[in-house]
Tab-separated table of C-alpha atoms and ligand atoms in Angstrom:
chain	number	residue	atom	x	y	z
E	480	UNK	CA	-0.893	11.784	27.333
E	481	UNK	CA	-1.720	8.413	26.478
E	482	UNK	CA	-0.277	5.708	28.695
E	483	UNK	CA	2.455	3.507	27.721
E	484	UNK	CA	4.740	1.116	28.291
E	485	UNK	CA	8.769	0.828	27.719
E	486	UNK	CA	11.087	-1.844	27.193
E	487	UNK	CA	14.574	-0.499	26.355
E	488	UNK	CA	17.030	-3.110	24.667
E	489	UNK	CA	20.026	-4.404	26.249
E	490	UNK	CA	22.040	-4.578	23.656
E	491	UNK	CA	25.717	-2.948	23.038
E	492	UNK	CA	25.798	-0.615	19.974
E	493	UNK	CA	29.378	0.405	18.799
E	494	UNK	CA	29.164	3.119	15.720
E	495	UNK	CA	31.200	5.392	14.152
E	496	UNK	CA	34.041	5.023	11.181
E	497	UNK	CA	36.416	2.448	11.732
E	498	UNK	CA	34.780	0.751	14.300
E	499	UNK	CA	35.233	-2.702	13.128
E	500	UNK	CA	38.658	-2.886	14.046
E	501	UNK	CA	37.206	-3.333	17.611
E	502	UNK	CA	35.553	-6.483	16.772
E	503	UNK	CA	38.584	-8.216	18.389
E	504	UNK	CA	38.006	-5.800	21.584
E	505	UNK	CA	34.012	-6.722	21.742
E	506	UNK	CA	34.616	-10.794	21.138
E	507	UNK	CA	37.034	-10.644	24.427
E	508	UNK	CA	34.225	-8.254	26.501
E	509	UNK	CA	31.803	-10.814	25.596
E	510	UNK	CA	34.224	-13.120	27.253
E	511	UNK	CA	34.756	-15.143	24.279
E	512	UNK	CA	37.495	-16.105	22.242
E	513	UNK	CA	36.609	-18.048	19.447
E	514	UNK	CA	34.182	-16.430	16.920
E	515	UNK	CA	32.833	-17.692	13.788
E	516	UNK	CA	32.332	-15.024	10.991
E	517	UNK	CA	29.219	-15.581	8.840
E	518	UNK	CA	28.591	-13.812	5.541
E	519	UNK	CA	26.658	-14.555	1.913
E	520	UNK	CA	28.994	-15.915	-0.973
E	521	UNK	CA	28.733	-12.063	-2.112
E	522	UNK	CA	30.977	-11.001	0.800
E	523	UNK	CA	33.082	-14.233	1.052
E	524	UNK	CA	36.272	-12.057	0.791
E	525	UNK	CA	35.691	-9.461	3.453
E	526	UNK	CA	34.537	-12.001	5.618
E	527	UNK	CA	37.897	-13.918	5.234
E	528	UNK	CA	39.608	-10.320	5.486
E	529	UNK	CA	37.780	-9.590	9.005
E	530	UNK	CA	38.674	-13.344	10.437
E	531	UNK	CA	42.220	-12.933	8.915
E	532	UNK	CA	42.576	-9.987	11.135
E	533	UNK	CA	41.256	-11.361	14.047
E	534	UNK	CA	43.718	-13.911	14.245
E	535	UNK	CA	43.389	-16.493	16.732
E	536	UNK	CA	40.012	-14.724	17.918
E	537	UNK	CA	38.365	-16.618	14.589
E	538	UNK	CA	37.393	-19.852	14.701
E	539	UNK	CA	36.135	-19.722	11.296
E	540	UNK	CA	34.369	-18.569	8.381
E	541	UNK	CA	30.785	-19.756	6.869
E	542	UNK	CA	29.842	-17.890	4.029
E	543	UNK	CA	26.718	-19.638	3.124
E	544	UNK	CA	24.055	-17.239	4.481
E	545	UNK	CA	21.401	-16.781	1.990
E	546	UNK	CA	17.806	-15.106	1.875
E	547	UNK	CA	14.766	-16.327	3.999
E	548	UNK	CA	17.312	-18.140	6.443
E	549	UNK	CA	16.699	-21.930	5.301
E	550	UNK	CA	16.586	-24.108	7.970
E	551	UNK	CA	19.073	-26.562	5.974
E	552	UNK	CA	21.711	-23.885	5.886
E	553	UNK	CA	21.533	-23.200	9.587
E	554	UNK	CA	21.763	-26.693	10.508
E	555	UNK	CA	25.027	-27.041	8.128
E	556	UNK	CA	26.371	-23.386	10.022
E	557	UNK	CA	25.533	-25.262	13.062
E	558	UNK	CA	27.614	-28.237	12.470
E	559	UNK	CA	30.675	-26.026	11.482
E	560	UNK	CA	30.150	-23.829	14.657
E	561	UNK	CA	30.610	-27.372	16.671
E	562	UNK	CA	33.258	-28.784	14.599
E	563	UNK	CA	35.155	-25.289	15.203
E	564	UNK	CA	34.637	-24.667	19.143
E	565	UNK	CA	33.607	-21.492	18.263
E	566	UNK	CA	31.763	-19.728	21.192
E	567	UNK	CA	30.480	-16.595	19.771
E	568	UNK	CA	29.368	-15.582	16.061
E	569	UNK	CA	30.358	-12.614	14.107
E	570	UNK	CA	27.513	-11.657	11.578
E	571	UNK	CA	29.140	-9.513	8.910
E	572	UNK	CA	26.607	-8.168	6.086
E	573	UNK	CA	23.018	-7.370	5.926
E	574	UNK	CA	19.984	-8.996	7.183
E	575	UNK	CA	20.147	-12.468	5.611
E	576	UNK	CA	23.488	-13.026	7.629
E	577	UNK	CA	22.223	-11.163	10.699
E	578	UNK	CA	19.475	-13.670	10.435
E	579	UNK	CA	21.673	-17.079	10.265
E	580	UNK	CA	23.600	-15.487	13.046
E	581	UNK	CA	20.376	-15.085	14.969
E	582	UNK	CA	19.273	-18.773	13.752
E	583	UNK	CA	22.406	-20.152	15.703
E	584	UNK	CA	21.810	-18.334	18.680
E	585	UNK	CA	18.309	-19.339	18.730
E	586	UNK	CA	19.696	-22.976	19.266
E	587	UNK	CA	22.362	-22.407	20.740
E	588	UNK	CA	22.550	-19.207	22.863
E	589	UNK	CA	25.976	-18.372	21.664
E	590	UNK	CA	26.459	-14.797	21.799
E	591	UNK	CA	26.709	-12.601	18.705
E	592	UNK	CA	28.090	-9.902	17.405
E	593	UNK	CA	26.382	-8.496	14.239
E	594	UNK	CA	28.163	-6.081	12.062
E	595	UNK	CA	25.057	-4.501	9.942
E	596	UNK	CA	26.282	-3.694	5.866
E	597	UNK	CA	22.815	-2.628	4.753
E	598	UNK	CA	20.001	-0.626	6.439
E	599	UNK	CA	17.443	-3.306	7.189
E	600	UNK	CA	17.883	-3.094	10.965
E	601	UNK	CA	17.253	-6.699	11.731
E	602	UNK	CA	19.974	-6.630	14.093
E	603	UNK	CA	18.293	-4.658	16.931
E	604	UNK	CA	15.318	-6.836	16.884
E	605	UNK	CA	14.723	-10.072	18.966
E	606	UNK	CA	13.082	-11.179	15.689
E	607	UNK	CA	14.010	-14.297	13.854
E	608	UNK	CA	12.152	-15.271	10.401
E	609	UNK	CA	13.260	-18.567	8.835
E	610	UNK	CA	12.306	-20.940	6.171
E	611	UNK	CA	11.376	-24.528	5.720
E	612	UNK	CA	10.194	-26.561	3.014
E	613	UNK	CA	8.690	-23.466	1.195
E	614	UNK	CA	7.249	-22.339	4.145
E	615	UNK	CA	8.403	-19.190	6.416
E	616	UNK	CA	7.945	-18.650	10.624
E	617	UNK	CA	8.930	-16.132	12.517
E	618	UNK	CA	9.895	-16.601	16.267
E	619	UNK	CA	10.698	-13.858	18.666
E	620	UNK	CA	13.105	-14.902	21.804
E	621	UNK	CA	15.496	-13.135	23.829
E	622	UNK	CA	18.504	-15.243	22.483
E	623	UNK	CA	17.762	-13.899	19.254
E	624	UNK	CA	18.797	-10.186	20.043
E	625	UNK	CA	22.264	-9.720	19.208
E	626	UNK	CA	24.627	-8.963	22.608
E	627	UNK	CA	26.730	-6.102	20.104
E	628	UNK	CA	26.323	-4.185	16.976
E	629	UNK	CA	28.948	-2.543	15.577
E	630	UNK	CA	27.880	-0.166	12.968
E	631	UNK	CA	30.800	0.902	11.036
E	632	UNK	CA	29.660	3.312	8.057
E	633	UNK	CA	32.866	2.603	5.963
E	634	UNK	CA	31.091	-0.763	5.551
E	635	UNK	CA	28.422	0.776	3.584
E	636	UNK	CA	30.702	3.101	1.486
E	637	UNK	CA	30.597	0.307	-1.838
E	638	UNK	CA	26.722	-0.490	-1.129
E	639	UNK	CA	25.482	-0.717	-4.340
E	640	UNK	CA	23.475	2.212	-5.250
E	641	UNK	CA	20.056	0.075	-5.962
E	642	UNK	CA	20.462	-1.543	-2.450
E	643	UNK	CA	21.446	1.435	-0.609
E	644	UNK	CA	17.697	3.293	-1.952
E	645	UNK	CA	15.824	0.244	-1.418
E	646	UNK	CA	17.038	-0.966	2.204
E	647	UNK	CA	16.902	3.194	3.288
E	648	UNK	CA	13.285	2.866	2.398
E	649	UNK	CA	12.628	-0.873	3.804
E	650	UNK	CA	13.985	1.053	7.050
E	651	UNK	CA	12.121	4.087	6.842
E	652	UNK	CA	8.920	1.457	6.253
E	653	UNK	CA	9.676	0.436	10.214
E	654	UNK	CA	9.633	4.319	11.373
E	655	UNK	CA	6.487	4.977	9.405
E	656	UNK	CA	4.427	2.058	11.168
E	657	UNK	CA	6.434	2.662	14.262
E	658	UNK	CA	4.918	6.560	14.171
E	659	UNK	CA	1.137	4.987	14.777
E	660	UNK	CA	1.532	1.877	15.862
E	661	UNK	CA	-0.382	0.711	18.737
E	662	UNK	CA	1.688	0.427	21.628
E	663	UNK	CA	4.176	3.284	20.492
E	664	UNK	CA	5.751	5.060	23.166
E	665	UNK	CA	7.446	8.802	23.284
E	666	UNK	CA	10.691	7.121	23.016
E	667	UNK	CA	9.967	5.131	20.082
E	668	UNK	CA	7.946	8.067	18.285
E	669	UNK	CA	11.558	10.281	18.727
E	670	UNK	CA	13.515	7.685	17.398
E	671	UNK	CA	11.067	7.055	14.498
E	672	UNK	CA	10.553	10.657	13.602
E	673	UNK	CA	14.877	11.365	13.883
E	674	UNK	CA	15.268	8.134	11.762
E	675	UNK	CA	12.978	9.553	8.833
E	676	UNK	CA	14.445	12.675	9.124
E	677	UNK	CA	18.049	11.302	8.558
E	678	UNK	CA	17.233	9.147	6.133
E	679	UNK	CA	15.309	11.128	3.783
E	680	UNK	CA	18.116	13.967	4.018
E	681	UNK	CA	20.699	11.445	2.972
E	682	UNK	CA	19.583	9.540	0.118
E	683	UNK	CA	19.784	12.488	-2.143
E	684	UNK	CA	23.161	13.074	-0.909
E	685	UNK	CA	23.983	9.682	-1.501
E	686	UNK	CA	22.336	9.500	-4.696
E	687	UNK	CA	24.774	12.261	-6.091
E	688	UNK	CA	28.071	11.307	-4.203
E	689	UNK	CA	27.718	7.597	-3.184
E	690	UNK	CA	30.685	7.239	-0.806
E	691	UNK	CA	29.810	10.692	0.802
E	692	UNK	CA	30.865	9.866	4.637
E	693	UNK	CA	28.700	12.204	6.006
E	694	UNK	CA	25.697	10.887	3.951
E	695	UNK	CA	26.383	7.210	4.776
E	696	UNK	CA	26.977	8.030	8.373
E	697	UNK	CA	23.376	9.702	8.296
E	698	UNK	CA	21.744	6.586	6.673
E	699	UNK	CA	23.537	4.044	9.249
E	700	UNK	CA	22.669	5.755	12.318
E	701	UNK	CA	18.980	6.326	10.605
E	702	UNK	CA	19.048	2.346	10.061
E	703	UNK	CA	19.831	2.168	13.702
E	704	UNK	CA	16.913	4.146	14.965
E	705	UNK	CA	14.503	2.294	12.409
E	706	UNK	CA	15.567	-1.068	13.196
E	707	UNK	CA	15.277	-0.432	16.843
E	708	UNK	CA	11.504	0.871	16.573
E	709	UNK	CA	11.197	-2.093	14.831
E	710	UNK	CA	11.978	-4.279	17.601
E	711	UNK	CA	10.069	-2.671	19.920
E	712	UNK	CA	6.681	-1.700	19.061
E	713	UNK	CA	4.021	-3.865	16.507
E	714	UNK	CA	4.372	-3.024	12.737
E	715	UNK	CA	0.581	-2.860	10.803
E	716	UNK	CA	-0.895	-2.999	7.030
E	717	UNK	CA	2.860	-2.253	5.388
E	718	UNK	CA	4.267	-5.113	6.824
E	719	UNK	CA	1.650	-7.202	6.589
E	720	UNK	CA	1.301	-6.536	2.699
E	721	UNK	CA	5.186	-6.945	2.043
E	722	UNK	CA	5.319	-10.153	4.127
E	723	UNK	CA	2.501	-11.556	1.583
E	724	UNK	CA	3.677	-10.482	-1.433
E	725	UNK	CA	7.338	-11.427	-0.713
E	726	UNK	CA	6.190	-14.588	0.693
E	727	UNK	CA	3.555	-15.379	-2.086
E	728	UNK	CA	5.647	-14.680	-4.837
E	729	UNK	CA	9.132	-14.844	-3.813
E	730	UNK	CA	9.604	-10.991	-4.478
E	731	UNK	CA	13.029	-9.301	-3.305
E	732	UNK	CA	12.602	-8.014	0.550
E	733	UNK	CA	13.954	-4.647	0.147
E	734	UNK	CA	12.370	-3.731	-3.303
E	735	UNK	CA	8.859	-4.790	-2.071
E	736	UNK	CA	9.208	-2.644	0.624
E	737	UNK	CA	9.953	0.311	-1.270
E	738	UNK	CA	7.135	-0.349	-3.847
E	739	UNK	CA	4.266	-0.165	-0.998
E	740	UNK	CA	5.455	1.908	1.441
E	741	UNK	CA	3.917	5.086	-0.437
E	742	UNK	CA	0.565	3.313	-0.801
E	743	UNK	CA	0.401	1.987	2.813
E	744	UNK	CA	1.456	5.423	4.279
E	745	UNK	CA	-0.974	6.920	2.010
E	746	UNK	CA	-4.220	4.257	2.711
E	747	UNK	CA	-3.377	5.070	6.738
E	748	UNK	CA	-2.696	8.306	6.317
E	749	UNK	CA	-6.413	9.178	5.652
E	750	UNK	CA	-7.173	7.880	9.448
E	751	UNK	CA	-4.151	9.303	11.425
E	752	UNK	CA	-2.714	12.500	9.518
E	753	UNK	CA	-1.368	13.946	12.699
E	754	UNK	CA	0.468	11.111	13.607
E	755	UNK	CA	2.541	10.905	9.966
E	756	UNK	CA	3.314	14.277	10.221
E	757	UNK	CA	7.036	13.743	11.363
E	758	UNK	CA	7.317	11.892	8.131
E	759	UNK	CA	5.334	14.644	5.842
E	760	UNK	CA	7.668	17.183	7.704
E	761	UNK	CA	10.993	15.242	6.810
E	762	UNK	CA	9.885	14.911	3.433
E	763	UNK	CA	8.800	19.221	3.123
E	764	UNK	CA	5.376	17.897	2.085
E	765	UNK	CA	1.958	18.541	2.892
E	766	UNK	CA	0.933	14.719	2.536
E	767	UNK	CA	3.467	11.876	3.702
E	768	UNK	CA	2.232	9.031	1.437
E	769	UNK	CA	2.163	11.616	-1.614
E	770	UNK	CA	4.978	12.821	-0.649
E	771	UNK	CA	7.009	9.576	-0.459
E	772	UNK	CA	5.800	8.542	-3.930
E	773	UNK	CA	7.472	11.898	-5.710
E	774	UNK	CA	10.273	11.235	-3.128
E	775	UNK	CA	10.996	7.308	-4.072
E	776	UNK	CA	10.579	8.378	-7.572
E	777	UNK	CA	13.627	10.919	-7.058
E	778	UNK	CA	15.959	8.853	-5.810
E	779	UNK	CA	15.393	6.116	-8.278
E	780	UNK	CA	13.407	3.300	-6.260
E	781	UNK	CA	11.775	1.059	-7.930
E	782	UNK	CA	7.622	2.177	-8.234
E	783	UNK	CA	6.311	-0.995	-9.639
E	784	UNK	CA	5.424	-4.468	-8.536
E	785	UNK	CA	5.229	-5.342	-12.070
E	786	UNK	CA	9.032	-4.455	-12.509
E	787	UNK	CA	10.329	-6.676	-9.562
E	788	UNK	CA	8.556	-10.075	-10.371
E	789	UNK	CA	4.902	-9.857	-9.498
E	790	UNK	CA	2.533	-11.473	-12.148
E	791	UNK	CA	-0.294	-9.914	-12.893
E	792	UNK	CA	-2.674	-12.566	-12.041
E	793	UNK	CA	-1.649	-12.463	-8.586
E	794	UNK	CA	-3.219	-9.157	-7.534
E	795	UNK	CA	-6.432	-10.949	-6.451
E	796	UNK	CA	-4.340	-13.701	-4.951
E	797	UNK	CA	-2.580	-11.310	-2.701
E	798	UNK	CA	-5.520	-9.220	-1.893
E	799	UNK	CA	-7.239	-12.583	-0.705
E	800	UNK	CA	-4.315	-13.449	1.472
E	801	UNK	CA	-3.723	-10.119	3.092
E	802	UNK	CA	-7.559	-10.231	4.394
E	803	UNK	CA	-7.327	-13.789	5.576
E	804	UNK	CA	-6.248	-13.175	9.043
E	805	UNK	CA	-7.407	-10.194	10.810
E	806	UNK	CA	-4.415	-7.736	12.309
E	807	UNK	CA	-4.375	-4.322	13.827
E	808	UNK	CA	-3.819	-1.504	11.641
E	809	UNK	CA	-4.960	2.423	12.553
E	810	UNK	CA	-7.327	2.564	9.584
E	811	UNK	CA	-10.304	-0.500	8.889
E	812	UNK	CA	-10.253	-1.901	5.534
E	813	UNK	CA	-12.166	-4.414	3.108
E	814	UNK	CA	-10.702	-6.832	0.592
E	815	UNK	CA	-11.787	-3.954	-2.092
E	816	UNK	CA	-9.629	-1.315	-0.782
E	817	UNK	CA	-6.555	-3.651	-0.405
E	818	UNK	CA	-7.194	-5.003	-3.719
E	819	UNK	CA	-6.868	-1.319	-5.005
E	820	UNK	CA	-3.863	-0.535	-3.315
E	821	UNK	CA	-2.090	-3.508	-4.556
E	822	UNK	CA	-3.383	-2.558	-8.187
E	823	UNK	CA	-1.930	0.640	-7.945
E	824	UNK	CA	1.248	-0.933	-6.723
E	825	UNK	CA	1.710	-3.385	-9.365
E	826	UNK	CA	0.986	-0.540	-11.888
E	827	UNK	CA	3.462	2.014	-10.444
E	828	UNK	CA	0.771	4.610	-10.181
E	829	UNK	CA	0.370	7.356	-7.408
E	830	UNK	CA	-1.346	6.204	-4.165
E	831	UNK	CA	-5.146	7.092	-3.887
V	1527	LIG	P1	20.946	-9.303	2.422
V	1527	LIG	O1	21.290	-9.192	3.546
V	1527	LIG	O2	20.086	-10.485	1.869
V	1527	LIG	O3	21.699	-8.579	1.337
V	1527	LIG	C1	21.642	-8.669	-0.208
V	1527	LIG	C2	22.656	-8.508	-0.903
V	1527	LIG	O4	23.848	-7.554	-0.802
V	1527	LIG	C3	23.731	-10.061	-0.698
V	1527	LIG	O5	24.371	-10.648	-1.524
V	1527	LIG	C4	24.961	-9.432	0.328
V	1527	LIG	O6	26.035	-10.312	0.675
V	1527	LIG	C5	24.766	-8.071	-0.522
V	1527	LIG	N1	25.510	-7.086	0.234
V	1527	LIG	C6	25.167	-6.751	1.518
V	1527	LIG	N2	25.691	-5.436	1.981
V	1527	LIG	C7	26.665	-5.390	1.220
V	1527	LIG	C8	27.769	-3.905	1.032
V	1527	LIG	N3	27.785	-2.992	1.791
V	1527	LIG	N4	28.246	-3.897	-0.085
V	1527	LIG	C9	27.969	-4.825	-1.264
V	1527	LIG	N5	26.962	-5.978	-1.164
V	1527	LIG	C10	26.288	-5.749	0.061
V	1527	LIG	O7	19.558	-8.084	2.064
V	1527	LIG	P2	18.902	-7.286	3.529
V	1527	LIG	O8	17.927	-6.327	2.456
V	1527	LIG	O9	20.095	-6.616	4.473
V	1527	LIG	O10	18.392	-8.306	4.157
V	1527	LIG	C11	16.736	-8.991	3.827
V	1527	LIG	C12	16.365	-10.050	5.053
V	1527	LIG	O11	16.556	-9.648	6.292
V	1527	LIG	C13	15.370	-10.960	4.405
V	1527	LIG	O12	15.467	-12.111	4.630
V	1527	LIG	C14	14.704	-9.831	5.817
V	1527	LIG	O13	13.404	-11.088	6.003
V	1527	LIG	C15	15.900	-9.928	7.037
V	1527	LIG	N6	15.479	-8.949	7.745
V	1527	LIG	C16	15.003	-9.464	8.949
V	1527	LIG	C17	14.583	-8.404	10.165
V	1527	LIG	C18	14.227	-8.413	11.280
V	1527	LIG	O14	14.128	-7.803	11.947
V	1527	LIG	N7	14.002	-10.163	12.042
V	1527	LIG	C19	14.097	-6.960	9.765
V	1527	LIG	C20	14.773	-6.771	8.596
V	1527	LIG	C21	14.874	-7.965	7.381
């Protein structure tokens, strides 16, 4: 048995259809009485309805959350937090909204309730990525982890088909890399395998019936498991590549993960096939990387970087950046390996 260390997350997880209705109780149980409700402009209506339902427990609504957690947006939200006298936040939305809640907590330590409506998984990690002057920096701190997460699958029934698929593949990417993480432990490996199993099973159901209650519950349960392992063990090549590609070419987050995942998995599978077996088994295939490529196509995922905004003359730049700073990966690589991987992903070819 491999030696391991395990830290268990102190967050309170509330899961189930209709649990949105428990938001008020959660605010009170945190010892708070005035919540600032956060959302993107897109989810303004739902955030305002939530705040109205909270009555006196809502101090206000800030609907300016946006991608990459820009510091100037955080400062505007901070001014609203102070002006309204809010003593906690309720982040209603995907990773962008969760990110804003985390940015406020990082600065003020206000307790946070996260109510995720995508599968990104940010709500169960102590990690905050924020941007200032076009530069993205990442911090990890205990204040950043939301105290309460309410997972209500009903909030995802209307998640658009495209975002359902890419967000779920984004979640699977956390679990795939957790399977071979250097600091993995028995619990993270079990959670990763289970997260992959339920997500792989849920997506074909949701392709055929987007509001299927069991399919939506399964996908959100899988997203929780996958997010939890993202928050507890280290990631490798896949996440590094997505960070480089997203940051350099301003590519959409979940789509970038969806395109790169089969390639990164196939590359690492050559070194650690046994560790990736739970993913191959979930897919019902011999090889996880090749299996993922076919599976992603079958559920309508974007398959090529060229289709999500990457310029062809960026392949060399991306390869340079991806090997500029050394980081741990289960398989060693050089620039030509990475260039080949990015080139395959650019054109939407099957992985090598
Ligand atoms: P997002 O939060 O940007 O959401 C995309 C769009 O979909 C938004 O307009 C949003 O309002 C809308 N939307 C969300 N849920 C919806 C629903 N149920 N129905 C209809 N529309 C809905 O996208 P995301 O992929 O969830 O999050 C991406 C961001 O999260 C990135 O900035 C990424 O860096 C960050 N992230 C951070 C971590 C972390 O641990 N720090 C982990 C994963 C992702």
